[in-house]
Amino acid sequence: MKYQEDSYYIDKVIHGDVSAYSLLVSKHKNLVFSIALKILNSREDAEEIAQDTFLKAYHSLSTFEKKSKFSTWLYRIAYNAAVSKTRKKKMEAVAIDDHLIFSYSTDEIRSDVNRLDENEQMQLIEKALQKLPEEDNLLITLFYKAENSIEDISYITGLSESNVKVRLHRIRKKLYDSVHQLMTGN
Amino acid sequence: MENDDLLKDDFLGNLVKKTPEESPSDGFVESVMANIGWKPELAPVRKPFYLYLKSSWPYILLSLFVIVFVLTSDLPFSKFIPGMEYFTTVLLPYLGKVFSGLVNLFGFIKSPVLPIAVVVSAGLLILLDYFLFRRPSVQHHFSE
């Protein structure tokens, strides 16, 4: 289904067409659920948090300032709700002065992976992602899958932009490491 | 500080996008909307034209009966009805011949008339009940 811009549905809801909210829910439910699932690691809890997120968002819709994207605002609600439920600390900042060294060439990995078919590539990246801690998995999802900017991710998670960048660099390295290990059978 | 351009990794991005998306259970959207307090509207169903015809049959039959009754009766005003003379001098005798022919057609039936009359009457009553009291099915439509 092709969706309109979020602002289109938001305006309709604010002007009384509540049914338009169902399209917003439909559009964003998967990522909201994913965010909650990665933090809580339980489908039931994640679904409960996802429901609560959309309810909170609906009741606060009139106060939503269109300075940021609706999705960013929504994901922040989901993230905070999930973290509150699990009583985990929010993501901790990582030291900025770490240096990352690649012991192999990423170009080699890319060419090896490109030789695989679609299904094999999908299985490979799934296995690599499973090796990551859930919080790292979440950051990768927000950045590469949902294509949120560093600024958006900083807003969602409460981390500073520089820390988001550092974490993403480290996670990227971990992913290449995992892919390399899986490809070489280590 | 790492080069931020390294993060713009299309290869990794495309790879990550291949992973299947997690989704909540079926009925999630409906559940959220129900919690908000919204109920789907039932769109009005337009009655097909043939149903109007079907529901009018008793009235059509009744009208036909009244017309035939008036035309075949000797009421004082019947002579003022246009075409009445043609009806009584030409059409009625013709219809009489047709029906008498039908009587000859069923002449082979030796059974008593009464049971046949009961069966035919009961059948007509059942048909009448079917067309008088049949209700069209109601369809629910949810607006999008």
CSV table of N, CA, C and O in Angstrom, one decimal, chain A residues 66-179:
chain,number,residue,atom,x,y,z
A,66,LYS,N,5.6,20.0,14.6
A,66,LYS,CA,6.1,19.4,13.4
A,66,LYS,C,7.6,19.8,13.1
A,66,LYS,O,8.0,19.8,11.9
A,67,LYS,N,8.3,20.1,14.2
A,67,LYS,CA,9.8,20.5,14.0
A,67,LYS,C,10.5,19.2,13.6
A,67,LYS,O,11.5,19.2,12.8
A,68,SER,N,10.1,18.1,14.3
A,68,SER,CA,10.8,16.8,13.9
A,68,SER,C,9.8,15.9,13.2
A,68,SER,O,8.6,16.3,13.1
A,69,LYS,N,10.3,14.8,12.7
A,69,LYS,CA,9.5,13.9,11.9
A,69,LYS,C,8.5,13.2,12.9
A,69,LYS,O,9.0,12.9,14.0
A,70,PHE,N,7.4,12.9,12.5
A,70,PHE,CA,6.4,12.2,13.3
A,70,PHE,C,7.0,10.8,13.7
A,70,PHE,O,6.9,10.4,14.9
A,71,SER,N,7.7,10.1,12.8
A,71,SER,CA,8.2,8.8,13.0
A,71,SER,C,9.3,8.9,14.1
A,71,SER,O,9.3,8.0,15.0
A,72,THR,N,10.1,9.9,14.1
A,72,THR,CA,11.2,10.1,15.1
A,72,THR,C,10.6,10.3,16.5
A,72,THR,O,11.0,9.6,17.5
A,73,TRP,N,9.5,11.1,16.5
A,73,TRP,CA,8.8,11.3,17.8
A,73,TRP,C,8.2,10.1,18.3
A,73,TRP,O,8.3,9.7,19.5
A,74,LEU,N,7.6,9.3,17.4
A,74,LEU,CA,6.9,8.1,17.8
A,74,LEU,C,7.9,7.0,18.3
A,74,LEU,O,7.7,6.3,19.3
A,75,TYR,N,9.1,6.9,17.6
A,75,TYR,CA,10.1,5.9,18.0
A,75,TYR,C,10.7,6.3,19.3
A,75,TYR,O,11.0,5.4,20.1
A,76,ARG,N,10.8,7.5,19.6
A,76,ARG,CA,11.3,8.0,20.9
A,76,ARG,C,10.3,7.5,22.0
A,76,ARG,O,10.8,7.0,23.1
A,77,ILE,N,9.0,7.7,21.8
A,77,ILE,CA,8.0,7.2,22.8
A,77,ILE,C,8.2,5.7,23.0
A,77,ILE,O,8.2,5.2,24.1
A,78,ALA,N,8.3,5.0,21.9
A,78,ALA,CA,8.5,3.5,21.9
A,78,ALA,C,9.7,3.2,22.7
A,78,ALA,O,9.7,2.3,23.6
A,79,TYR,N,10.8,3.8,22.4
A,79,TYR,CA,12.1,3.5,23.0
A,79,TYR,C,12.0,3.7,24.5
A,79,TYR,O,12.4,2.9,25.3
A,80,ASN,N,11.5,4.9,24.9
A,80,ASN,CA,11.4,5.3,26.3
A,80,ASN,C,10.5,4.3,27.1
A,80,ASN,O,10.8,3.9,28.2
A,81,ALA,N,9.4,4.0,26.4
A,81,ALA,CA,8.4,3.1,27.1
A,81,ALA,C,9.0,1.7,27.3
A,81,ALA,O,8.9,1.1,28.3
A,82,ALA,N,9.8,1.2,26.3
A,82,ALA,CA,10.4,-0.1,26.4
A,82,ALA,C,11.5,-0.1,27.4
A,82,ALA,O,11.6,-1.1,28.2
A,83,VAL,N,12.3,0.9,27.4
A,83,VAL,CA,13.4,1.0,28.4
A,83,VAL,C,12.8,1.1,29.8
A,83,VAL,O,13.3,0.4,30.8
A,84,SER,N,11.7,1.8,30.0
A,84,SER,CA,11.0,2.0,31.3
A,84,SER,C,10.5,0.6,31.8
A,84,SER,O,10.7,0.2,32.9
A,85,LYS,N,10.0,-0.1,30.8
A,85,LYS,CA,9.4,-1.4,31.2
A,85,LYS,C,10.5,-2.4,31.6
A,85,LYS,O,10.3,-3.2,32.6
A,86,THR,N,11.6,-2.4,30.9
A,86,THR,CA,12.7,-3.3,31.3
A,86,THR,C,13.5,-2.8,32.4
A,86,THR,O,14.4,-3.6,33.0
A,87,ARG,N,13.4,-1.5,32.8
A,87,ARG,CA,14.1,-0.9,33.8
A,87,ARG,C,15.6,-1.0,33.6
A,87,ARG,O,16.4,-0.9,34.5
A,88,LYS,N,16.0,-1.2,32.3
A,88,LYS,CA,17.4,-1.1,31.9
A,88,LYS,C,17.8,0.3,31.9
A,88,LYS,O,17.0,1.2,31.6
A,89,LYS,N,19.1,0.5,32.0
A,89,LYS,CA,19.6,1.8,31.8
A,89,LYS,C,19.5,2.1,30.3
A,89,LYS,O,19.7,1.2,29.5
A,90,LYS,N,19.4,3.3,30.0
A,90,LYS,CA,19.4,3.7,28.6
A,90,LYS,C,20.8,3.4,28.0
A,90,LYS,O,21.7,3.3,28.8
A,91,MET,N,20.9,3.4,26.8
A,91,MET,CA,22.2,3.1,26.2
A,91,MET,C,23.3,4.0,26.8
A,91,MET,O,23.1,5.3,26.9
A,92,GLU,N,24.4,3.4,27.1
A,92,GLU,CA,25.5,4.2,27.8
A,92,GLU,C,26.4,4.8,26.7
A,92,GLU,O,26.6,4.1,25.6
A,93,ALA,N,26.9,5.9,27.0
A,93,ALA,CA,27.8,6.5,26.0
A,93,ALA,C,29.1,5.7,25.9
A,93,ALA,O,29.5,5.0,26.9
A,94,VAL,N,29.7,5.7,24.8
A,94,VAL,CA,30.9,4.9,24.5
A,94,VAL,C,32.0,6.0,24.4
A,94,VAL,O,31.8,7.1,23.9
A,95,ALA,N,33.2,5.6,24.9
A,95,ALA,CA,34.4,6.5,24.9
A,95,ALA,C,34.6,6.9,23.4
A,95,ALA,O,34.6,6.1,22.5
A,96,ILE,N,34.9,8.1,23.2
A,96,ILE,CA,35.0,8.7,21.9
A,96,ILE,C,36.3,8.4,21.2
A,96,ILE,O,36.4,8.3,20.0
A,97,ASP,N,37.3,8.2,22.0
A,97,ASP,CA,38.7,8.1,21.4
A,97,ASP,C,39.1,6.7,21.1
A,97,ASP,O,40.2,6.4,20.9
A,98,ASP,N,38.1,5.8,20.9
A,98,ASP,CA,38.5,4.4,20.4
A,98,ASP,C,38.9,4.5,19.0
A,98,ASP,O,38.4,5.3,18.2
A,99,HIS,N,39.9,3.6,18.6
A,99,HIS,CA,40.3,3.5,17.2
A,99,HIS,C,39.9,2.1,16.7
A,99,HIS,O,40.0,1.2,17.4
A,100,LEU,N,39.4,2.2,15.5
A,100,LEU,CA,38.9,0.9,14.9
A,100,LEU,C,39.9,0.5,13.9
A,100,LEU,O,40.3,1.3,13.0
A,101,ILE,N,40.4,-0.8,13.9
A,101,ILE,CA,41.3,-1.3,13.0
A,101,ILE,C,40.7,-2.5,12.3
A,101,ILE,O,40.3,-3.4,12.9
A,102,PHE,N,40.7,-2.4,11.0
A,102,PHE,CA,40.2,-3.6,10.2
A,102,PHE,C,41.4,-4.5,9.9
A,102,PHE,O,42.4,-4.0,9.4
A,103,SER,N,41.2,-5.8,10.2
A,103,SER,CA,42.3,-6.7,9.9
A,103,SER,C,42.1,-7.3,8.6
A,103,SER,O,42.9,-8.3,8.2
A,104,TYR,N,41.2,-6.9,7.9
A,104,TYR,CA,40.9,-7.5,6.5
A,104,TYR,C,40.3,-6.3,5.7
A,104,TYR,O,40.0,-5.3,6.2
A,105,SER,N,40.2,-6.6,4.4
A,105,SER,CA,39.7,-5.5,3.6
A,105,SER,C,38.1,-5.7,3.5
A,105,SER,O,37.7,-6.8,3.2
A,106,THR,N,37.4,-4.6,3.7
A,106,THR,CA,36.0,-4.7,3.5
A,106,THR,C,35.6,-4.9,2.1
A,106,THR,O,34.6,-5.6,1.8
A,107,ASP,N,36.4,-4.5,1.2
A,107,ASP,CA,36.1,-4.7,-0.3
A,107,ASP,C,36.1,-6.2,-0.6
A,107,ASP,O,35.3,-6.7,-1.4
A,108,GLU,N,37.1,-6.9,0.1
A,108,GLU,CA,37.1,-8.4,-0.1
A,108,GLU,C,35.8,-9.0,0.4
A,108,GLU,O,35.3,-9.9,-0.3
A,109,ILE,N,35.4,-8.6,1.6
A,109,ILE,CA,34.1,-9.1,2.1
A,109,ILE,C,33.0,-8.9,1.2
A,109,ILE,O,32.1,-9.7,0.9
A,110,ARG,N,32.9,-7.6,0.7
A,110,ARG,CA,31.8,-7.2,-0.2
A,110,ARG,C,31.8,-8.1,-1.4
A,110,ARG,O,30.7,-8.6,-1.8
A,111,SER,N,32.9,-8.3,-2.0
A,111,SER,CA,33.0,-9.1,-3.2
A,111,SER,C,32.6,-10.6,-2.9
A,111,SER,O,31.9,-11.2,-3.7
A,112,ASP,N,33.0,-11.1,-1.8
A,112,ASP,CA,32.6,-12.5,-1.4
A,112,ASP,C,31.1,-12.6,-1.2
A,112,ASP,O,30.5,-13.5,-1.6
A,113,VAL,N,30.6,-11.6,-0.5
A,113,VAL,CA,29.1,-11.6,-0.2
A,113,VAL,C,28.3,-11.4,-1.5
A,113,VAL,O,27.3,-12.1,-1.7
A,114,ASN,N,28.8,-10.6,-2.4
A,114,ASN,CA,28.1,-10.4,-3.7
A,114,ASN,C,28.0,-11.6,-4.5
A,114,ASN,O,27.1,-11.7,-5.4
A,115,ARG,N,28.9,-12.5,-4.3
A,115,ARG,CA,28.8,-13.8,-5.0
A,115,ARG,C,27.7,-14.7,-4.6
A,115,ARG,O,27.3,-15.6,-5.3
A,116,LEU,N,27.2,-14.4,-3.4
A,116,LEU,CA,26.1,-15.3,-2.9
A,116,LEU,C,24.8,-14.8,-3.5
A,116,LEU,O,24.6,-13.7,-3.9
A,117,ASP,N,23.8,-15.8,-3.5
A,117,ASP,CA,22.5,-15.4,-4.0
A,117,ASP,C,21.7,-14.6,-2.9
A,117,ASP,O,22.2,-14.6,-1.7
A,118,GLU,N,20.6,-14.1,-3.2
A,118,GLU,CA,19.8,-13.3,-2.3
A,118,GLU,C,19.5,-13.9,-1.0
A,118,GLU,O,19.6,-13.4,0.1
A,119,ASN,N,19.1,-15.2,-1.1
A,119,ASN,CA,18.7,-15.9,0.1
A,119,ASN,C,19.8,-16.2,1.0
A,119,ASN,O,19.7,-16.0,2.2
A,120,GLU,N,21.0,-16.5,0.4
A,120,GLU,CA,22.2,-16.7,1.2
A,120,GLU,C,22.7,-15.4,1.9
A,120,GLU,O,23.1,-15.5,3.0
A,121,GLN,N,22.6,-14.3,1.1
A,121,GLN,CA,22.9,-13.0,1.7
A,121,GLN,C,22.1,-12.7,2.9
A,121,GLN,O,22.5,-12.2,4.0
A,122,MET,N,20.8,-13.0,2.8
A,122,MET,CA,19.8,-12.7,3.8
A,122,MET,C,20.1,-13.5,5.1
A,122,MET,O,20.1,-13.0,6.2
A,123,GLN,N,20.4,-14.8,4.9
A,123,GLN,CA,20.7,-15.7,6.0
A,123,GLN,C,22.0,-15.2,6.7
A,123,GLN,O,22.1,-15.2,7.9
A,124,LEU,N,23.0,-14.8,5.9
A,124,LEU,CA,24.3,-14.4,6.4
A,124,LEU,C,24.1,-13.2,7.3
A,124,LEU,O,24.6,-13.1,8.4
A,125,ILE,N,23.4,-12.2,6.8
A,125,ILE,CA,23.3,-10.9,7.6
A,125,ILE,C,22.4,-11.2,8.8
A,125,ILE,O,22.7,-10.6,9.9
A,126,GLU,N,21.4,-12.1,8.7
A,126,GLU,CA,20.6,-12.4,9.9
A,126,GLU,C,21.4,-13.0,11.0
A,126,GLU,O,21.3,-12.6,12.2
A,127,LYS,N,22.3,-13.9,10.6
A,127,LYS,CA,23.1,-14.6,11.6
A,127,LYS,C,24.1,-13.5,12.2
A,127,LYS,O,24.4,-13.5,13.4
A,128,ALA,N,24.6,-12.7,11.3
A,128,ALA,CA,25.6,-11.6,11.8
A,128,ALA,C,24.9,-10.7,12.8
A,128,ALA,O,25.4,-10.3,13.8
A,129,LEU,N,23.6,-10.3,12.5
A,129,LEU,CA,22.9,-9.4,13.4
A,129,LEU,C,22.5,-10.1,14.7
A,129,LEU,O,22.5,-9.4,15.7
A,130,GLN,N,22.3,-11.4,14.6
A,130,GLN,CA,21.9,-12.1,15.9
A,130,GLN,C,23.1,-12.1,16.9
A,130,GLN,O,22.8,-12.2,18.1
A,131,LYS,N,24.3,-12.0,16.3
A,131,LYS,CA,25.4,-12.0,17.2
A,131,LYS,C,25.6,-10.6,18.0
A,131,LYS,O,26.3,-10.6,19.0
A,132,LEU,N,24.9,-9.6,17.4
A,132,LEU,CA,25.1,-8.3,18.1
A,132,LEU,C,24.2,-8.2,19.3
A,132,LEU,O,23.2,-8.8,19.4
A,133,PRO,N,24.6,-7.4,20.3
A,133,PRO,CA,23.7,-7.1,21.4
A,133,PRO,C,22.5,-6.4,20.9
A,133,PRO,O,22.6,-5.7,19.9
A,134,GLU,N,21.4,-6.5,21.6
A,134,GLU,CA,20.1,-6.0,21.2
A,134,GLU,C,20.2,-4.5,20.9
A,134,GLU,O,19.6,-4.0,20.0
A,135,GLU,N,20.9,-3.8,21.8
A,135,GLU,CA,20.9,-2.3,21.6
A,135,GLU,C,21.6,-1.9,20.3
A,135,GLU,O,21.2,-1.0,19.6
A,136,ASP,N,22.7,-2.7,20.0
A,136,ASP,CA,23.4,-2.4,18.8
A,136,ASP,C,22.6,-2.8,17.6
A,136,ASP,O,22.6,-2.1,16.5
A,137,ASN,N,21.8,-3.9,17.7
A,137,ASN,CA,20.9,-4.3,16.7
A,137,ASN,C,19.9,-3.2,16.4
A,137,ASN,O,19.5,-2.9,15.2
A,138,LEU,N,19.4,-2.6,17.5
A,138,LEU,CA,18.4,-1.5,17.4
A,138,LEU,C,19.0,-0.3,16.6
A,138,LEU,O,18.4,0.3,15.7
A,139,LEU,N,20.3,0.1,16.9
A,139,LEU,CA,20.9,1.2,16.3
A,139,LEU,C,21.1,0.9,14.8
A,139,LEU,O,20.8,1.8,13.9
A,140,ILE,N,21.5,-0.3,14.5
A,140,ILE,CA,21.7,-0.6,13.0
A,140,ILE,C,20.3,-0.6,12.3
A,140,ILE,O,20.2,-0.1,11.2
A,141,THR,N,19.3,-1.1,13.0
A,141,THR,CA,17.9,-1.0,12.4
A,141,THR,C,17.5,0.4,12.1
A,141,THR,O,17.0,0.7,11.1
A,142,LEU,N,17.7,1.3,13.1
A,142,LEU,CA,17.2,2.7,13.0
A,142,LEU,C,18.0,3.4,11.9
A,142,LEU,O,17.5,4.2,11.2
A,143,PHE,N,19.3,3.1,11.8
A,143,PHE,CA,20.2,3.8,10.9
A,143,PHE,C,20.1,3.3,9.4
A,143,PHE,O,19.8,4.0,8.5
A,144,TYR,N,20.3,2.0,9.3
A,144,TYR,CA,20.4,1.4,8.0
A,144,TYR,C,19.0,1.0,7.4
A,144,TYR,O,18.8,1.1,6.2
A,145,LYS,N,18.2,0.4,8.3
A,145,LYS,CA,16.9,-0.1,7.8
A,145,LYS,C,15.9,1.0,7.7
A,145,LYS,O,15.2,1.2,6.6
A,146,ALA,N,15.7,1.7,8.8
A,146,ALA,CA,14.7,2.8,8.8
A,146,ALA,C,15.2,4.1,8.2
A,146,ALA,O,14.5,5.1,8.1
A,147,GLU,N,16.6,4.1,8.0
A,147,GLU,CA,17.2,5.3,7.4
A,147,GLU,C,17.0,6.6,8.2
A,147,GLU,O,16.8,7.7,7.6
A,148,ASN,N,17.1,6.5,9.5
A,148,ASN,CA,17.0,7.7,10.3
A,148,ASN,C,18.4,8.3,10.3
A,148,ASN,O,19.4,7.6,10.2
A,149,SER,N,18.4,9.6,10.5
A,149,SER,CA,19.7,10.3,10.5
A,149,SER,C,20.3,10.2,11.9
A,149,SER,O,19.7,9.7,12.9
A,150,ILE,N,21.6,10.6,12.0
A,150,ILE,CA,22.3,10.5,13.3
A,150,ILE,C,21.5,11.4,14.3
A,150,ILE,O,21.3,11.0,15.5
A,151,GLU,N,21.1,12.5,13.8
A,151,GLU,CA,20.3,13.5,14.7
A,151,GLU,C,19.0,12.8,15.2
A,151,GLU,O,18.7,12.9,16.4
A,152,ASP,N,18.3,12.1,14.3
A,152,ASP,CA,17.1,11.5,14.7
A,152,ASP,C,17.4,10.4,15.8
A,152,ASP,O,16.7,10.3,16.8
A,153,ILE,N,18.4,9.6,15.5
A,153,ILE,CA,18.7,8.5,16.5
A,153,ILE,C,19.2,9.1,17.8
A,153,ILE,O,18.9,8.5,18.9
A,154,SER,N,19.9,10.2,17.8
A,154,SER,CA,20.3,10.9,19.0
A,154,SER,C,19.0,11.3,19.8
A,154,SER,O,19.0,11.1,21.0
A,155,TYR,N,18.0,11.8,19.1
A,155,TYR,CA,16.8,12.2,19.7
A,155,TYR,C,16.0,11.0,20.3
A,155,TYR,O,15.5,11.1,21.4
A,156,ILE,N,16.0,9.9,19.5
A,156,ILE,CA,15.2,8.8,20.0
A,156,ILE,C,15.9,8.1,21.2
A,156,ILE,O,15.2,7.8,22.2
A,157,THR,N,17.2,8.0,21.2
A,157,THR,CA,17.8,7.2,22.3
A,157,THR,C,18.3,8.1,23.4
A,157,THR,O,18.7,7.5,24.5
A,158,GLY,N,18.4,9.4,23.2
A,158,GLY,CA,19.0,10.2,24.2
A,158,GLY,C,20.5,10.3,24.2
A,158,GLY,O,21.0,11.0,25.1
A,159,LEU,N,21.1,9.6,23.3
A,159,LEU,CA,22.6,9.7,23.2
A,159,LEU,C,23.0,11.0,22.5
A,159,LEU,O,22.2,11.5,21.7
A,160,SER,N,24.2,11.4,22.7
A,160,SER,CA,24.6,12.6,21.9
A,160,SER,C,24.9,12.1,20.5
A,160,SER,O,25.2,10.9,20.3
A,161,GLU,N,25.0,13.0,19.6
A,161,GLU,CA,25.2,12.7,18.2
A,161,GLU,C,26.6,12.0,18.0
A,161,GLU,O,26.7,11.1,17.2
A,162,SER,N,27.6,12.5,18.7
A,162,SER,CA,28.9,12.0,18.6
A,162,SER,C,29.0,10.6,19.1
A,162,SER,O,29.6,9.7,18.5
A,163,ASN,N,28.2,10.3,20.2
A,163,ASN,CA,28.2,8.9,20.7
A,163,ASN,C,27.4,8.0,19.7
A,163,ASN,O,27.8,6.8,19.6
A,164,VAL,N,26.4,8.5,19.1
A,164,VAL,CA,25.7,7.7,18.1
A,164,VAL,C,26.6,7.3,17.0
A,164,VAL,O,26.7,6.1,16.6
A,165,LYS,N,27.4,8.2,16.6
A,165,LYS,CA,28.4,8.0,15.4
A,165,LYS,C,29.4,6.9,15.9
A,165,LYS,O,29.7,6.0,15.1
A,166,VAL,N,29.9,7.1,17.0
A,166,VAL,CA,31.0,6.1,17.5
A,166,VAL,C,30.4,4.7,17.6
A,166,VAL,O,31.0,3.8,17.2
A,167,ARG,N,29.2,4.7,18.2
A,167,ARG,CA,28.6,3.3,18.3
A,167,ARG,C,28.3,2.7,17.0
A,167,ARG,O,28.5,1.5,16.8
A,168,LEU,N,27.8,3.5,16.1
A,168,LEU,CA,27.5,3.0,14.7
A,168,LEU,C,28.8,2.5,14.1
A,168,LEU,O,28.8,1.4,13.4
A,169,HIS,N,29.9,3.2,14.2
A,169,HIS,CA,31.2,2.8,13.7
A,169,HIS,C,31.6,1.4,14.3
A,169,HIS,O,32.0,0.5,13.6
A,170,ARG,N,31.5,1.3,15.6
A,170,ARG,CA,31.9,0.1,16.3
A,170,ARG,C,31.0,-1.1,15.8
A,170,ARG,O,31.4,-2.2,15.6
A,171,ILE,N,29.7,-0.8,15.7
A,171,ILE,CA,28.7,-1.9,15.3
A,171,ILE,C,29.0,-2.3,13.9
A,171,ILE,O,29.0,-3.5,13.5
A,172,ARG,N,29.3,-1.3,13.0
A,172,ARG,CA,29.7,-1.6,11.6
A,172,ARG,C,30.9,-2.6,11.6
A,172,ARG,O,30.9,-3.6,10.8
A,173,LYS,N,31.8,-2.3,12.4
A,173,LYS,CA,33.0,-3.1,12.4
A,173,LYS,C,32.7,-4.5,12.9
A,173,LYS,O,33.1,-5.5,12.3
A,174,LYS,N,31.9,-4.6,13.9
A,174,LYS,CA,31.5,-5.9,14.5
A,174,LYS,C,30.7,-6.7,13.4
A,174,LYS,O,30.9,-7.9,13.3
A,175,LEU,N,29.9,-6.0,12.7
A,175,LEU,CA,29.1,-6.7,11.6
A,175,LEU,C,30.1,-7.3,10.6
A,175,LEU,O,29.9,-8.4,10.2
A,176,TYR,N,31.0,-6.4,10.1
A,176,TYR,CA,32.0,-6.9,9.1
A,176,TYR,C,32.8,-8.1,9.7
A,176,TYR,O,33.0,-9.1,9.0
A,177,ASP,N,33.1,-8.0,10.9
A,177,ASP,CA,33.9,-9.1,11.6
A,177,ASP,C,33.0,-10.4,11.6
A,177,ASP,O,33.5,-11.4,11.2
A,178,SER,N,31.8,-10.2,12.0
A,178,SER,CA,30.9,-11.4,12.0
A,178,SER,C,30.7,-12.0,10.6
A,178,SER,O,30.7,-13.2,10.5
A,179,VAL,N,30.5,-11.1,9.6
A,179,VAL,CA,30.3,-11.6,8.3
A,179,VAL,C,31.6,-12.3,7.8
A,179,VAL,O,31.5,-13.4,7.2
